[in-house]
Each structure stands twice: as C-alpha cells, then as structure tokens.
C-alpha cells in the first residue's frame, strides 16, 4: 500500500546504501558479519514493523509477540500516531521500542533537506505528545535515500536502519509463504527482519510471526530488539535517583528513573549504608532488588525509618545503587535526609475569625 514497485526499489536502495556509505543492514551484507553473537545462539534476529500504528492490527501483533516472548521495534508514521495516540502508547507500555518512520511516508529522495528535517521533527513531536519515549532510530520510507535526506537525518541526530530479511508481506503471499521468505533469509550473525503492521496485508503478516519465531528458535536463533546503533541488541538506559527526605517513624522515598526505554526487563539493587544516620539504629538494615518491567521507566523505593526519644538535627544516610542489569548507573549513591519527628514541619491551622465589636 505504501511502497513503490519492488523490482525497481530494492536494487536502487542497495546502490544508494553502497554509494552513501550508510551503516545499515542490507541483503547484500552491509552489516558486518558476526559469527559469534551470543553464547549458544546461531545468530540474533530483530523483528521490526513499519507503517503503524493500527489499532486493530498492532494490538493483535502485541498479543502475538507476548505469547512468543520476543521483543520488537516499531517504526511509526507520524500521521498515524497523531490520529491514534492510544494505539501508539500501547506499543511502548507493552514493552516494545518505538522509532521514527517519517510523518507521511513520502519518498525521501523527492524531499529537500528541510522537508526531511520537518518530517522527522513532526513525527517525534507526535510521539512525545502521545506519551512515548522514542529511540533515535529512523527508517526511511521504501528504504530510499538521497544525499540531502542523509544529511538531514544525520543533523537531526537519527540513525537510519534498513533490514537484512524482507518479508515482502505488503506484496503477496499467505502467512506460511511470508514466514518461509523470512526464514530463508536468516543467516548466522545479525538479522533485521522487515514486516508491516500498518498496511492492508498486515493481518496476514502478523499471522506469520508465530511460525517465524518457532522455527527460528528451533534453528538456534535468539531474538532481540535494536540498540542505539540500529543493530540487533538492546539499548542501555541510564538510571538516576532522586530522594525525598523522610521523617522518623515514617519513610523516605527514592524515585528511580530511566532516561530511555530499554525494550526488555531491567533491574538494579538498592542498599542502605550508614551516614550520620546509622543502619540498625535509625533504620533497619535495608536492601532490595528493583525491577523495571519492559515498558516501565520509573520506580519508587520506600525506606522505613525508625524513631527514638532523642531530639537531634537532621541526619543523612547513603543509598547505594549496585549490580545493574541492562542499565548504566548515572550515579552510584544518593543521600537521604532523616528529619527528627520533633523538628518536622507542622502546619498551624488558623483560629476562629475575630469579630470586631467596635461601633461603626
């Protein structure tokens, strides 16, 4: 529906890749071979879906991906995000990564530098307004690029991503035929699969996903999303912590925030260490493992604080962030204040209104 004639497109796209020197995947092997990708894996496969979101098809696809327990990356068209922000939000909240596929799916070879920048900017704005945290990845419509578009993409801070296995789902075939096309193009090393969740034939393509996953896993392939460089892998978000002081007899609260969506479950440990406040005296020993399910970017840690009969100034304890899984630490510690119960801020309510008895 949204692609030009295939016989002309694919050779031209490959020539452009070679001429422009883009670091993107292609059937001709633009991605460097990588025989050893993960221990025990024949290779890695990143599923990608273009042209959505579509409320019915995308929602059905999310269920299929969850049942198959595989990640994916969705390249969204800005107009469709703006028209159905709820469908777009469901993708990220289900734990999947989102990326830019232009505003109106126009061939970027026909657009000026300024038009490409505006298209990318408008799409990102729509995604942000929809509540998404999009990656800095983009896919040019039809896989088509020219020098002005390439410069605009680079200057806008985006990484262009192509594919190594084309399902041709938009063109022809039933679900089994689409699955066979994909499986026939998988190779040891890194693979990026192109499918669509926003074209007329997308329901047929979605029906092929389970077979692709089942057979590929049986052949030893592992599934992943796309990392910051647009290659099969996962982004590594940075986690930061902000503490809200606690009062004796209550609790302190620490808010942990990821700077971007990870596309997978991540975790870290939070442990309390003595400062001017003592672990074991001012608060019980505290250590917890905080998990961020895919699609979640914040978490709160509540730390119980003991009380005593001694009036003392505000004390501090140190929380250590340790053992990150799939995360980078933006800081290793955060200070938490403990306010003495007797010194806690109190609110004095006003008394009854004073009525003047003076004569008028």
mmCIF file of C-alpha atoms in Angstrom:
data_model
loop_
_atom_site.group_PDB
_atom_site.id
_atom_site.type_symbol
_atom_site.label_atom_id
_atom_site.label_comp_id
_atom_site.label_asym_id
_atom_site.label_seq_id
_atom_site.Cartn_x
_atom_site.Cartn_y
_atom_site.Cartn_z
ATOM 1 C CA UNK A 1 0.000 0.000 0.000
ATOM 2 C CA UNK A 2 2.771 2.415 0.909
ATOM 3 C CA UNK A 3 5.631 1.074 -1.160
ATOM 4 C CA UNK A 4 6.753 1.612 -4.755
ATOM 5 C CA UNK A 5 7.243 -1.141 -7.290
ATOM 6 C CA UNK A 6 9.545 -3.765 -5.802
ATOM 7 C CA UNK A 7 11.592 -4.576 -8.963
ATOM 8 C CA UNK A 8 12.946 -1.010 -9.069
ATOM 9 C CA UNK A 9 13.151 -0.357 -5.358
ATOM 10 C CA UNK A 10 15.403 -2.984 -3.947
ATOM 11 C CA UNK A 11 18.360 -2.724 -6.359
ATOM 12 C CA UNK A 12 18.187 1.054 -6.180
ATOM 13 C CA UNK A 13 18.096 1.012 -2.389
ATOM 14 C CA UNK A 14 21.190 -1.207 -2.313
ATOM 15 C CA UNK A 15 23.049 1.056 -4.734
ATOM 16 C CA UNK A 16 22.229 4.050 -2.560
ATOM 17 C CA UNK A 17 23.476 2.243 0.516
ATOM 18 C CA UNK A 18 26.766 1.467 -1.193
ATOM 19 C CA UNK A 19 27.200 4.986 -2.569
ATOM 20 C CA UNK A 20 26.261 6.821 0.600
ATOM 21 C CA UNK A 21 28.197 4.623 2.969
ATOM 22 C CA UNK A 22 25.362 4.250 5.460
ATOM 23 C CA UNK A 23 25.853 1.901 8.366
ATOM 24 C CA UNK A 24 22.669 -0.025 7.773
ATOM 25 C CA UNK A 25 21.633 -3.583 7.126
ATOM 26 C CA UNK A 26 21.015 -4.906 3.641
ATOM 27 C CA UNK A 27 20.617 -8.302 1.986
ATOM 28 C CA UNK A 28 23.963 -7.746 0.289
ATOM 29 C CA UNK A 29 25.677 -7.750 3.654
ATOM 30 C CA UNK A 30 26.094 -4.100 4.620
ATOM 31 C CA UNK A 31 26.106 -5.251 8.248
ATOM 32 C CA UNK A 32 29.492 -6.717 9.178
ATOM 33 C CA UNK A 33 29.280 -10.488 9.699
ATOM 34 C CA UNK A 34 29.319 -11.541 13.303
ATOM 35 C CA UNK A 35 29.516 -15.281 13.695
ATOM 36 C CA UNK A 36 29.595 -15.330 17.460
ATOM 37 C CA UNK A 37 26.720 -13.176 18.691
ATOM 38 C CA UNK A 38 25.628 -14.792 21.931
ATOM 39 C CA UNK A 39 26.671 -17.970 23.636
ATOM 40 C CA UNK A 40 24.551 -20.812 22.328
ATOM 41 C CA UNK A 41 22.917 -18.757 19.543
ATOM 42 C CA UNK A 42 23.205 -19.467 15.836
ATOM 43 C CA UNK A 43 22.531 -15.774 15.346
ATOM 44 C CA UNK A 44 20.293 -12.986 16.574
ATOM 45 C CA UNK A 45 17.053 -11.804 14.986
ATOM 46 C CA UNK A 46 15.487 -8.378 15.432
ATOM 47 C CA UNK A 47 11.864 -8.156 14.342
ATOM 48 C CA UNK A 48 10.830 -4.728 13.073
ATOM 49 C CA UNK A 49 7.398 -3.498 11.998
ATOM 50 C CA UNK A 50 6.699 -0.454 9.827
ATOM 51 C CA UNK A 51 3.839 1.899 8.962
ATOM 52 C CA UNK A 52 1.738 1.642 12.114
ATOM 53 C CA UNK A 53 0.212 2.064 14.472
ATOM 54 C CA UNK A 54 -3.065 0.429 13.506
ATOM 55 C CA UNK A 55 -5.471 -0.014 16.379
ATOM 56 C CA UNK A 56 -6.662 -3.487 15.363
ATOM 57 C CA UNK A 57 -3.581 -4.978 13.686
ATOM 58 C CA UNK A 58 -0.994 -3.525 16.061
ATOM 59 C CA UNK A 59 -2.955 -4.661 19.095
ATOM 60 C CA UNK A 60 -3.225 -8.180 17.655
ATOM 61 C CA UNK A 61 0.517 -8.148 16.924
ATOM 62 C CA UNK A 62 1.345 -7.161 20.508
ATOM 63 C CA UNK A 63 -0.543 -10.216 21.757
ATOM 64 C CA UNK A 64 1.326 -12.471 19.322
ATOM 65 C CA UNK A 65 4.706 -11.089 20.384
ATOM 66 C CA UNK A 66 3.870 -11.514 24.067
ATOM 67 C CA UNK A 67 2.807 -15.112 23.578
ATOM 68 C CA UNK A 68 6.000 -15.794 21.643
ATOM 69 C CA UNK A 69 8.035 -13.948 24.308
ATOM 70 C CA UNK A 70 10.104 -11.948 21.809
ATOM 71 C CA UNK A 71 10.981 -8.221 21.589
ATOM 72 C CA UNK A 72 10.467 -5.994 18.554
ATOM 73 C CA UNK A 73 10.932 -2.444 17.316
ATOM 74 C CA UNK A 74 8.104 -0.428 15.754
ATOM 75 C CA UNK A 75 8.832 2.254 13.144
ATOM 76 C CA UNK A 76 5.806 4.545 13.317
ATOM 77 C CA UNK A 77 4.336 7.004 10.829
ATOM 78 C CA UNK A 78 3.748 10.385 12.475
ATOM 79 C CA UNK A 79 0.307 10.999 10.983
ATOM 80 C CA UNK A 80 -0.903 7.671 12.295
ATOM 81 C CA UNK A 81 0.489 8.342 15.754
ATOM 82 C CA UNK A 82 -1.307 11.693 15.826
ATOM 83 C CA UNK A 83 -4.530 10.075 14.637
ATOM 84 C CA UNK A 84 -4.428 7.273 17.226
ATOM 85 C CA UNK A 85 -2.068 8.106 20.115
ATOM 86 C CA UNK A 86 -3.655 5.426 22.278
ATOM 87 C CA UNK A 87 -2.589 2.680 19.864
ATOM 88 C CA UNK A 88 0.939 4.124 19.864
ATOM 89 C CA UNK A 89 1.085 4.198 23.666
ATOM 90 C CA UNK A 90 0.032 0.571 23.877
ATOM 91 C CA UNK A 91 3.161 -0.422 21.987
ATOM 92 C CA UNK A 92 5.584 1.164 24.444
ATOM 93 C CA UNK A 93 3.583 0.191 27.509
ATOM 94 C CA UNK A 94 3.668 -3.392 26.287
ATOM 95 C CA UNK A 95 7.467 -3.142 26.492
ATOM 96 C CA UNK A 96 8.429 -2.574 22.857
ATOM 97 C CA UNK A 97 10.699 0.080 21.378
ATOM 98 C CA UNK A 98 9.403 2.793 19.052
ATOM 99 C CA UNK A 99 11.171 4.639 16.247
ATOM 100 C CA UNK A 100 10.595 7.246 13.543
ATOM 101 C CA UNK A 101 9.249 6.339 10.080
ATOM 102 C CA UNK A 102 8.585 9.907 8.855
ATOM 103 C CA UNK A 103 5.414 11.984 9.026
ATOM 104 C CA UNK A 104 3.522 10.987 5.881
ATOM 105 C CA UNK A 105 5.589 8.108 4.426
ATOM 106 C CA UNK A 106 6.892 10.145 1.496
ATOM 107 C CA UNK A 107 9.867 9.022 -0.576
ATOM 108 C CA UNK A 108 12.789 10.978 0.895
ATOM 109 C CA UNK A 109 14.565 11.027 -2.465
ATOM 110 C CA UNK A 110 11.960 13.574 -3.562
ATOM 111 C CA UNK A 111 12.270 15.746 -0.446
ATOM 112 C CA UNK A 112 14.606 18.596 0.372
ATOM 113 C CA UNK A 113 16.865 18.732 3.393
ATOM 114 C CA UNK A 114 14.379 20.992 5.143
ATOM 115 C CA UNK A 115 11.392 18.775 4.325
ATOM 116 C CA UNK A 116 13.098 15.701 5.756
ATOM 117 C CA UNK A 117 14.015 17.560 8.951
ATOM 118 C CA UNK A 118 10.446 18.808 9.320
ATOM 119 C CA UNK A 119 9.057 15.312 8.731
ATOM 120 C CA UNK A 120 11.266 13.771 11.390
ATOM 121 C CA UNK A 121 10.601 16.613 13.836
ATOM 122 C CA UNK A 122 6.829 16.446 13.392
ATOM 123 C CA UNK A 123 6.819 12.684 13.917
ATOM 124 C CA UNK A 124 8.905 12.918 17.058
ATOM 125 C CA UNK A 125 6.624 15.648 18.379
ATOM 126 C CA UNK A 126 3.557 13.474 17.774
ATOM 127 C CA UNK A 127 5.199 10.525 19.513
ATOM 128 C CA UNK A 128 6.129 12.634 22.510
ATOM 129 C CA UNK A 129 2.617 14.066 22.733
ATOM 130 C CA UNK A 130 1.288 10.512 22.665
ATOM 131 C CA UNK A 131 3.382 9.760 25.768
ATOM 132 C CA UNK A 132 6.104 7.758 24.018
ATOM 133 C CA UNK A 133 9.840 7.774 24.627
ATOM 134 C CA UNK A 134 11.018 7.124 21.064
ATOM 135 C CA UNK A 135 14.505 5.913 20.218
ATOM 136 C CA UNK A 136 16.827 7.892 17.943
ATOM 137 C CA UNK A 137 16.379 5.304 15.204
ATOM 138 C CA UNK A 138 14.562 6.008 11.949
ATOM 139 C CA UNK A 139 13.738 4.076 8.811
ATOM 140 C CA UNK A 140 13.309 5.965 5.524
ATOM 141 C CA UNK A 141 10.101 5.084 3.682
ATOM 142 C CA UNK A 142 10.772 2.496 0.967
ATOM 143 C CA UNK A 143 14.367 2.307 2.153
ATOM 144 C CA UNK A 144 15.001 5.225 -0.190
ATOM 145 C CA UNK A 145 17.591 7.939 0.499
ATOM 146 C CA UNK A 146 19.446 10.687 -1.339
ATOM 147 C CA UNK A 147 22.312 12.926 -0.109
ATOM 148 C CA UNK A 148 20.063 15.755 1.206
ATOM 149 C CA UNK A 149 17.991 13.257 3.205
ATOM 150 C CA UNK A 150 21.087 11.570 4.542
ATOM 151 C CA UNK A 151 22.449 14.910 5.789
ATOM 152 C CA UNK A 152 19.103 15.844 7.320
ATOM 153 C CA UNK A 153 18.871 12.524 9.159
ATOM 154 C CA UNK A 154 22.400 12.885 10.496
ATOM 155 C CA UNK A 155 21.947 16.512 11.541
ATOM 156 C CA UNK A 156 18.684 15.646 13.319
ATOM 157 C CA UNK A 157 20.574 13.084 15.398
ATOM 158 C CA UNK A 158 18.949 9.974 13.931
ATOM 159 C CA UNK A 159 20.435 6.626 12.997
ATOM 160 C CA UNK A 160 18.961 5.156 9.778
ATOM 161 C CA UNK A 161 18.076 1.463 9.906
ATOM 162 C CA UNK A 162 17.359 -0.832 6.961
ATOM 163 C CA UNK A 163 16.901 -4.613 7.023
ATOM 164 C CA UNK A 164 18.534 -7.879 6.026
ATOM 165 C CA UNK A 165 15.404 -10.048 5.619
ATOM 166 C CA UNK A 166 12.474 -8.632 3.654
ATOM 167 C CA UNK A 167 9.146 -10.396 4.187
ATOM 168 C CA UNK A 168 7.573 -8.719 1.132
ATOM 169 C CA UNK A 169 4.391 -9.013 3.181
ATOM 170 C CA UNK A 170 2.950 -5.896 1.539
ATOM 171 C CA UNK A 171 3.190 -7.527 -1.877
ATOM 172 C CA UNK A 172 1.919 -11.120 -1.829
ATOM 173 C CA UNK A 173 1.740 -14.457 -0.056
ATOM 174 C CA UNK A 174 -0.221 -16.114 2.693
ATOM 175 C CA UNK A 175 1.108 -16.379 6.253
ATOM 176 C CA UNK A 176 3.128 -19.528 5.565
ATOM 177 C CA UNK A 177 4.699 -18.078 2.439
ATOM 178 C CA UNK A 178 5.649 -14.888 4.268
ATOM 179 C CA UNK A 179 7.164 -16.926 7.095
ATOM 180 C CA UNK A 180 9.172 -19.047 4.626
ATOM 181 C CA UNK A 181 10.542 -15.916 2.946
ATOM 182 C CA UNK A 182 11.780 -14.574 6.259
ATOM 183 C CA UNK A 183 13.230 -17.866 7.453
ATOM 184 C CA UNK A 184 15.037 -18.417 4.147
ATOM 185 C CA UNK A 185 16.906 -15.124 4.579
ATOM 186 C CA UNK A 186 18.107 -15.641 8.158
ATOM 187 C CA UNK A 187 21.877 -16.083 8.413
ATOM 188 C CA UNK A 188 24.342 -16.753 11.267
ATOM 189 C CA UNK A 189 25.173 -13.398 12.821
ATOM 190 C CA UNK A 190 22.838 -10.412 12.931
ATOM 191 C CA UNK A 191 19.477 -10.288 11.196
ATOM 192 C CA UNK A 192 16.915 -7.478 10.913
ATOM 193 C CA UNK A 193 13.504 -8.598 9.658
ATOM 194 C CA UNK A 194 11.162 -6.178 7.900
ATOM 195 C CA UNK A 195 7.395 -6.610 8.302
ATOM 196 C CA UNK A 196 4.451 -4.192 8.455
ATOM 197 C CA UNK A 197 1.653 -3.596 10.943
ATOM 198 C CA UNK A 198 0.085 -0.660 9.060
ATOM 199 C CA UNK A 199 -0.683 -1.829 5.502
ATOM 200 C CA UNK A 200 -3.667 -3.671 4.024
ATOM 201 C CA UNK A 201 -1.974 -7.073 4.166
ATOM 202 C CA UNK A 202 -0.609 -6.629 7.692
ATOM 203 C CA UNK A 203 -3.073 -9.070 9.331
ATOM 204 C CA UNK A 204 -1.637 -11.808 7.088
ATOM 205 C CA UNK A 205 1.891 -10.809 8.066
ATOM 206 C CA UNK A 206 1.019 -10.839 11.762
ATOM 207 C CA UNK A 207 -0.245 -14.397 11.327
ATOM 208 C CA UNK A 208 3.239 -15.381 10.123
ATOM 209 C CA UNK A 209 5.085 -14.167 13.227
ATOM 210 C CA UNK A 210 4.471 -17.206 15.433
ATOM 211 C CA UNK A 211 5.824 -19.581 12.787
ATOM 212 C CA UNK A 212 8.889 -17.410 12.226
ATOM 213 C CA UNK A 213 9.687 -17.362 15.933
ATOM 214 C CA UNK A 214 9.033 -21.051 16.467
ATOM 215 C CA UNK A 215 11.161 -22.255 13.556
ATOM 216 C CA UNK A 216 13.946 -19.720 14.097
ATOM 217 C CA UNK A 217 14.274 -20.693 17.758
ATOM 218 C CA UNK A 218 14.393 -24.344 16.766
ATOM 219 C CA UNK A 219 17.272 -23.497 14.439
ATOM 220 C CA UNK A 220 19.120 -21.842 17.325
ATOM 221 C CA UNK A 221 18.377 -18.177 16.719
ATOM 222 C CA UNK A 222 17.824 -15.766 19.601
ATOM 223 C CA UNK A 223 15.560 -12.718 19.409
ATOM 224 C CA UNK A 224 16.434 -9.161 20.335
ATOM 225 C CA UNK A 225 15.402 -5.555 19.670
ATOM 226 C CA UNK A 226 17.605 -2.812 18.174
ATOM 227 C CA UNK A 227 20.286 -0.983 20.112
ATOM 228 C CA UNK A 228 21.310 2.671 19.894
ATOM 229 C CA UNK A 229 23.327 1.989 16.744
ATOM 230 C CA UNK A 230 20.407 0.368 14.981
ATOM 231 C CA UNK A 231 21.860 -3.109 15.253
ATOM 232 C CA UNK A 232 20.335 -6.189 16.840
ATOM 233 C CA UNK A 233 20.686 -5.747 20.575
ATOM 234 C CA UNK A 234 19.131 -3.668 23.337
ATOM 235 C CA UNK A 235 19.587 -0.032 24.379
ATOM 236 C CA UNK A 236 21.255 0.564 27.726
ATOM 237 C CA UNK A 237 19.316 3.252 29.633
ATOM 238 C CA UNK A 238 20.940 5.287 32.382
ATOM 239 C CA UNK A 239 19.229 5.178 35.760
ATOM 240 C CA UNK A 240 19.241 8.150 38.124
ATOM 241 C CA UNK A 241 17.828 8.566 41.626
ATOM 242 C CA UNK A 242 16.169 11.465 43.440
ATOM 243 C CA UNK A 243 15.436 11.181 47.166
ATOM 244 C CA UNK A 244 12.701 12.747 49.246
ATOM 245 C CA UNK A 245 13.666 13.143 52.899
ATOM 246 C CA UNK A 246 11.808 11.094 55.468
ATOM 247 C CA UNK A 247 10.590 11.748 59.000
ATOM 248 C CA UNK A 248 11.277 9.493 61.967
ATOM 249 C CA UNK A 249 8.525 6.940 62.293
ATOM 250 C CA UNK A 250 7.649 7.316 58.614
ATOM 251 C CA UNK A 251 9.530 6.532 55.433
ATOM 252 C CA UNK A 252 11.869 8.074 52.912
ATOM 253 C CA UNK A 253 11.075 7.744 49.207
ATOM 254 C CA UNK A 254 13.582 7.402 46.385
ATOM 255 C CA UNK A 255 12.404 7.741 42.788
ATOM 256 C CA UNK A 256 14.431 5.875 40.171
ATOM 257 C CA UNK A 257 14.140 6.985 36.541
ATOM 258 C CA UNK A 258 15.424 5.528 33.265
ATOM 259 C CA UNK A 259 16.378 8.053 30.601
ATOM 260 C CA UNK A 260 15.013 5.910 27.751
ATOM 261 C CA UNK A 261 13.061 2.763 27.096
ATOM 262 C CA UNK A 262 15.159 -0.413 27.344
ATOM 263 C CA UNK A 263 12.902 -2.767 25.387
ATOM 264 C CA UNK A 264 13.445 -5.514 27.960
ATOM 265 C CA UNK A 265 13.213 -6.168 31.696
ATOM 266 C CA UNK A 266 15.995 -4.457 33.662
ATOM 267 C CA UNK A 267 16.943 -4.271 37.343
ATOM 268 C CA UNK A 268 19.376 -2.993 39.965
ATOM 269 C CA UNK A 269 20.000 -3.319 43.699
ATOM 270 C CA UNK A 270 19.455 -0.535 46.253
ATOM 271 C CA UNK A 271 21.217 -0.829 49.604
ATOM 272 C CA UNK A 272 21.275 1.480 52.615
ATOM 273 C CA UNK A 273 24.609 2.409 54.211
ATOM 274 C CA UNK A 274 25.234 4.402 57.383
ATOM 275 C CA UNK A 275 25.987 8.086 57.181
ATOM 276 C CA UNK A 276 25.305 10.391 60.117
ATOM 277 C CA UNK A 277 22.252 8.146 60.496
ATOM 278 C CA UNK A 278 23.026 4.558 61.411
ATOM 279 C CA UNK A 279 21.665 1.450 59.761
ATOM 280 C CA UNK A 280 20.445 -0.773 62.563
ATOM 281 C CA UNK A 281 19.706 2.140 64.899
ATOM 282 C CA UNK A 282 17.945 4.871 62.923
ATOM 283 C CA UNK A 283 16.579 2.438 60.369
ATOM 284 C CA UNK A 284 16.570 -1.325 59.948
ATOM 285 C CA UNK A 285 19.042 -2.939 57.537
ATOM 286 C CA UNK A 286 17.698 -2.263 54.063
ATOM 287 C CA UNK A 287 18.489 -3.850 50.702
ATOM 288 C CA UNK A 288 16.146 -4.538 47.818
ATOM 289 C CA UNK A 289 16.207 -5.529 44.169
ATOM 290 C CA UNK A 290 14.274 -3.071 41.998
ATOM 291 C CA UNK A 291 12.925 -4.375 38.708
ATOM 292 C CA UNK A 292 11.795 -2.334 35.707
ATOM 293 C CA UNK A 293 9.486 -4.442 33.556
ATOM 294 C CA UNK A 294 9.821 -3.624 29.861
ATOM 295 C CA UNK A 295 7.723 -0.532 29.192
ATOM 296 C CA UNK A 296 8.222 0.951 32.677
ATOM 297 C CA UNK A 297 10.599 3.890 33.123
ATOM 298 C CA UNK A 298 10.187 4.786 36.807
ATOM 299 C CA UNK A 299 10.099 3.011 40.141
ATOM 300 C CA UNK A 300 9.828 4.105 43.784
ATOM 301 C CA UNK A 301 11.717 2.678 46.731
ATOM 302 C CA UNK A 302 10.203 3.245 50.164
ATOM 303 C CA UNK A 303 12.565 3.021 53.135
ATOM 304 C CA UNK A 304 11.081 2.627 56.632
ATOM 305 C CA UNK A 305 12.636 4.885 59.274
ATOM 306 C CA UNK A 306 12.707 4.140 62.987
ATOM 307 C CA UNK A 307 12.036 6.627 65.767
ATOM 308 C CA UNK A 308 13.654 7.429 69.100
ATOM 309 C CA UNK A 309 13.121 9.793 72.007
ATOM 310 C CA UNK A 310 16.228 11.846 71.285
ATOM 311 C CA UNK A 311 15.837 15.298 69.743
ATOM 312 C CA UNK A 312 18.576 15.710 67.176
ATOM 313 C CA UNK A 313 19.294 17.608 63.956
ATOM 314 C CA UNK A 314 18.568 16.211 60.509
ATOM 315 C CA UNK A 315 20.714 13.177 59.760
ATOM 316 C CA UNK A 316 21.624 11.545 56.481
ATOM 317 C CA UNK A 317 22.056 8.046 55.187
ATOM 318 C CA UNK A 318 23.523 6.851 51.901
ATOM 319 C CA UNK A 319 21.738 4.646 49.414
ATOM 320 C CA UNK A 320 23.997 2.695 47.088
ATOM 321 C CA UNK A 321 22.885 1.719 43.583
ATOM 322 C CA UNK A 322 24.565 -1.542 42.611
ATOM 323 C CA UNK A 323 24.539 -4.555 40.311
ATOM 324 C CA UNK A 324 22.671 -3.087 37.309
ATOM 325 C CA UNK A 325 21.266 -5.495 34.750
ATOM 326 C CA UNK A 326 20.678 -3.916 31.338
ATOM 327 C CA UNK A 327 21.250 -0.461 32.844
ATOM 328 C CA UNK A 328 24.037 2.063 33.262
ATOM 329 C CA UNK A 329 24.357 3.879 36.578
ATOM 330 C CA UNK A 330 24.037 7.651 36.307
ATOM 331 C CA UNK A 331 25.175 7.788 39.942
ATOM 332 C CA UNK A 332 26.335 5.245 42.456
ATOM 333 C CA UNK A 333 24.880 6.848 45.591
ATOM 334 C CA UNK A 334 22.101 9.173 46.696
ATOM 335 C CA UNK A 335 21.800 10.950 50.054
ATOM 336 C CA UNK A 336 18.584 10.698 52.042
ATOM 337 C CA UNK A 337 17.773 13.051 54.900
ATOM 338 C CA UNK A 338 16.059 11.863 58.104
ATOM 339 C CA UNK A 339 14.206 14.609 59.953
ATOM 340 C CA UNK A 340 13.631 14.245 63.684
ATOM 341 C CA UNK A 341 9.939 13.792 64.450
ATOM 342 C CA UNK A 342 10.027 16.673 66.946
ATOM 343 C CA UNK A 343 11.536 19.001 64.335
ATOM 344 C CA UNK A 344 9.237 18.028 61.483
ATOM 345 C CA UNK A 345 7.388 20.883 59.822
ATOM 346 C CA UNK A 346 3.988 21.428 61.374
ATOM 347 C CA UNK A 347 1.016 23.212 59.913
ATOM 348 C CA UNK A 348 -0.728 25.649 62.295
ATOM 349 C CA UNK A 349 -4.367 25.964 61.399
ATOM 350 C CA UNK A 350 -5.856 29.451 61.809
ATOM 351 C CA UNK A 351 -8.076 30.071 64.829
ATOM 352 C CA UNK A 352 -11.707 31.221 64.678
ATOM 353 C CA UNK A 353 -12.244 34.524 62.892
ATOM 354 C CA UNK A 354 -12.038 37.613 65.099
ATOM 355 C CA UNK A 355 -15.229 39.633 65.139
ATOM 356 C CA UNK A 356 -14.773 43.292 65.829
ATOM 357 C CA UNK A 357 -17.143 44.741 68.446
ATOM 358 C CA UNK A 358 -16.292 48.332 67.675
ATOM 359 C CA UNK A 359 -19.153 50.600 66.773
ATOM 360 C CA UNK A 360 -19.454 51.654 63.197
#
